């Protein structure tokens, strides 16, 4: 029997001396046994330089590839290829072609460059096309094999060699004793066939090898060991444990006997160890499996085998991924994170290849929280930086598809469209490659049926898009089964919803197959499913039964798991279509009151989900979607359908829903909630929402629980919701705000704040259900179950709590994450306390400058862990509440009101949907003063949120100038809203400061322009606005942190175009301040961004642009130059001085898009985030002259000191009073007549009004002239500024700073 070499390219040994052959074989032997250092020593000391001899270069490149040094391998092959001219005729054209192909293939792995490799592979194909396989030389066999080795980057081997040709090639390789290549090619073929065929092919191969080689020959025995281990894995996968164990025992025995005894425990090949460990651990515990794979990785690291660190890593992720989600605990999360961080760290050294790293990035992960999503995006950006030319479409498709999911998880809009486009292009490239591959391959019916690579592609798409793909797959299978006579024409026609009579007589096989071939999958899907209108249940059951009968039959060509997956997916697609149709019909305004239709739709959906669950439970366990977790998810939907049905009053009337049904569902969901508690946070959130709804329905329909029983689940829901929102703290600026606001949009269907407030109203005895729902359904007006919260005051406190949680949630959380806390909060901490140590550890971590991506992610994870500890530390609770933007509760609101004093009245407007109260009206003003809740009475029926929305639409339309409070009609209509401020008349005195906290459309109204009797409110009282009381508290903290002794540094920005600059205000206060003036050509986005952080007062006068559809583009216009606009997104990126005040005089500078929960997104919110504690702005487009007059009057009040001045104790200025006087000054004309509200009602103040002004440069008394002349003026015009020394000095100061 011929000698078997260790080397795969022994036919090239003819160019070597005998001692070189011996050395090369020893090096290859050492490489295959995992002794990599020994192998490299042989190459360095006993063999010529690799670039001199092709076979040495090729084998040394195999060592680099075996260790995972793909970049080194690529460099080596490129050097050898560039040196081929000095080989002195030792090479042939085939050798050069093989080396070129190897070089191109190495570039795929090293840098992800596919196009060059494809071009080289097709050149090889063109060269070999004219020859029969039997006539190939050994080098040509290698070339063909290498060409196919490019296949892992395609769904099919690239065009040229038919399936039968692969098998003949394998046979030739075996015949020529090229067993390693034959086995590699066999694995390639097996991966493209059905599961049952894979084991068959391997058994045949092993039998053939044993006939042709001696087991006394170490290279041959090594090959058999590898082949049997691979076979054992395949047998384990199909469930043949007995046969797998037999082969595994044989392998272990052989490893203990000569000649394999050279494989000692110290240099045990990582590959063998990994294979054995994988096989042995199939039935081990999770901890044992993880530890086993860790040992593999430790061996791999010790042996410098970077390549073999990947399989155990992937196996760890696979094993962790196989743990049902509801069984994942904190230990599971720890194991997952520890492996991920270590691998990111180990691959950040610049040596790992593109393909190596991308397998770490594309780990099995649901990206169900922000930390994982952020980690993924960081990894992706680092990968793009290192491999800018990566063009492997199969990886790119997944890479950017997952990136889109990560962006959505984070609620980020930046780069989202770019990632979607990259994923789309990669998917198109995949399809182009598939088309090329199919065009070049010669499939027979048997070959085509064995192909199970493509059938899973559709599962990455939304379920709604599955039908066309499912029909494409089943049509191809039906054609193949008809060809094999496994299916009759009549059966096939029935399955495809054709008329069977068409094929009863005189139809040939070719005619029928052509008819099926012409059938378009999308049309067949429409017939089967009824895409736009789901087919009737009876028709569907008949059609599905035909598919079920066919797909459940034994079929030797398509694995049972694949067929059952398709069957389950057909029913899943049906459920998705039914649910979509139900949602569309149920939400159609024309059908909202159609009880019959609403009930039918709910019953229809419930039946389809139940049917799907029953079908999945009968499918083969190898089918996708039959896991414990998948079945549990369907059961969850089934239980949820009970609540959906209960929401139909007719279902109750007709006896289709009972309290026992809801109780059973409640208990099941409670168990589900416990299962979800660790890692499935979004599922836990949805479960809490369903539980609260179920308990609410039990109260509404049967009175078996108290009105406030649902609060228990709503509290838990809110805690989970808060945890999800806190995860967004990994983001900054506008991304942070948008991410949090996106959560509100995504989970708006829960309406849990309204439900909680409604439950409290019910418990107080003023709920909608108590007075109408029970009476309507069951004739009862009382509920037997006692309420959980017996004290009415506590129920009012609950209403206050939920109302504050609902208001401006995203804004306050975003502000809190960046606020500078007052030192007094930290002074109380003892250096030995736990809180102090946690803050110190956090500070130390924040000071770390990560040197690698792995270190960055590890630091971030540790910071997240530390902050969880900080939140549970009682002494840090005040600090963490502020930083987290935690909504104020009743005691904190009372403390805030007490702090503001008896001369401050807070009016917090809460919207109570009419479905949650029996009282007339839906606006509840909650009034606070001096720490007490004074009133909580709903306004009368003549004033509702709907009425206010109508007013805003009619009279606040900027396209109609007359509507903007200029006409008598608009002014009179405004007076109809006067009841909104009645609580002010009742509970305040003239001169008291009024704080309005509006909701929804009330944010658009100038409440200070409403009347109390004949007097305008702003005449009677100073007025301040805030988005929420929590936000007011944060603004007060920021304002109080400002040093009153610090200089008053002002930034004055005149941004009007040159032809309007004469309208600018004459800032008489400018000479008293440390003032920087930006105007004319000196004003750019860059100069503003440079100057703003050092200013404690920023005044802007110019045009402002706003489009509600793109609020982040709300901008300060700079001389009409689009490129210089300062957008809200830009302002989010600024860091202003603590407690800064900002005045924005421009058209609609205070406008904002109002989110579902009163989150206002626009310039004002952006400036608050940047650090401003107070902002003066305008509600609508104003006249420039009005803006200039307001500014002069406002700053005259703000900066006046001494007699009659506006300065209080400690240098604190009352901005609210300054605002009142400034508004009143522009509200009358020169003759003292009241002007239309348009001219003065637009000016509003938001935030803290008690402002520590700081020390002016040379402040004088009100109206007092400077020595030697009139009051100094600084006119903000382009002409004046151009000649101003102040600007030049200011620029020098900025440059120096």
PDB file of N, CA and C in Angstrom, residues 919-923 938-945 947:
ATOM      1  N   UNK A 919     -67.054  61.851  36.040  1.00  0.00           N
ATOM      2  CA  UNK A 919     -67.257  63.282  36.233  1.00  0.00           C
ATOM      3  C   UNK A 919     -67.237  64.000  34.888  1.00  0.00           C
ATOM      4  N   UNK A 920     -67.934  65.134  34.784  1.00  0.00           N
ATOM      5  CA  UNK A 920     -67.897  65.910  33.534  1.00  0.00           C
ATOM      6  C   UNK A 920     -66.528  66.553  33.364  1.00  0.00           C
ATOM      7  N   UNK A 921     -66.045  66.569  32.151  1.00  0.00           N
ATOM      8  CA  UNK A 921     -64.735  67.147  31.884  1.00  0.00           C
ATOM      9  C   UNK A 921     -63.621  66.127  32.025  1.00  0.00           C
ATOM     10  N   UNK A 922     -62.429  66.497  31.518  1.00  0.00           N
ATOM     11  CA  UNK A 922     -61.319  65.548  31.570  1.00  0.00           C
ATOM     12  C   UNK A 922     -59.994  66.229  31.921  1.00  0.00           C
ATOM     13  N   UNK A 923     -60.064  67.479  32.448  1.00  0.00           N
ATOM     14  CA  UNK A 923     -58.849  68.178  32.854  1.00  0.00           C
ATOM     15  C   UNK A 923     -58.902  68.388  34.362  1.00  0.00           C
ATOM     16  N   UNK A 938     -61.994  68.315  38.947  1.00  0.00           N
ATOM     17  CA  UNK A 938     -62.019  68.326  37.486  1.00  0.00           C
ATOM     18  C   UNK A 938     -62.808  69.524  36.996  1.00  0.00           C
ATOM     19  N   UNK A 939     -62.271  70.194  35.960  1.00  0.00           N
ATOM     20  CA  UNK A 939     -62.954  71.339  35.384  1.00  0.00           C
ATOM     21  C   UNK A 939     -64.256  70.884  34.737  1.00  0.00           C
ATOM     22  N   UNK A 940     -65.181  71.781  34.588  1.00  0.00           N
ATOM     23  CA  UNK A 940     -66.525  71.449  34.108  1.00  0.00           C
ATOM     24  C   UNK A 940     -66.570  70.938  32.683  1.00  0.00           C
ATOM     25  N   UNK A 941     -67.754  70.497  32.244  1.00  0.00           N
ATOM     26  CA  UNK A 941     -67.919  69.868  30.930  1.00  0.00           C
ATOM     27  C   UNK A 941     -67.696  70.814  29.760  1.00  0.00           C
ATOM     28  N   UNK A 942     -67.729  72.125  30.038  1.00  0.00           N
ATOM     29  CA  UNK A 942     -67.559  73.089  28.946  1.00  0.00           C
ATOM     30  C   UNK A 942     -66.101  73.306  28.565  1.00  0.00           C
ATOM     31  N   UNK A 943     -65.211  72.630  29.273  1.00  0.00           N
ATOM     32  CA  UNK A 943     -63.788  72.836  29.002  1.00  0.00           C
ATOM     33  C   UNK A 943     -63.079  71.479  29.012  1.00  0.00           C
ATOM     34  N   UNK A 944     -62.835  70.930  27.848  1.00  0.00           N
ATOM     35  CA  UNK A 944     -62.180  69.626  27.727  1.00  0.00           C
ATOM     36  C   UNK A 944     -60.924  69.763  26.887  1.00  0.00           C
ATOM     37  N   UNK A 945     -60.094  68.737  26.926  1.00  0.00           N
ATOM     38  CA  UNK A 945     -58.871  68.752  26.133  1.00  0.00           C
ATOM     39  C   UNK A 945     -59.202  68.804  24.646  1.00  0.00           C
ATOM     40  N   UNK A 947     -61.710  70.335  23.303  1.00  0.00           N
ATOM     41  CA  UNK A 947     -62.082  71.724  23.007  1.00  0.00           C
ATOM     42  C   UNK A 947     -60.825  72.589  22.863  1.00  0.00           C
TER      43      UNK A 947
END
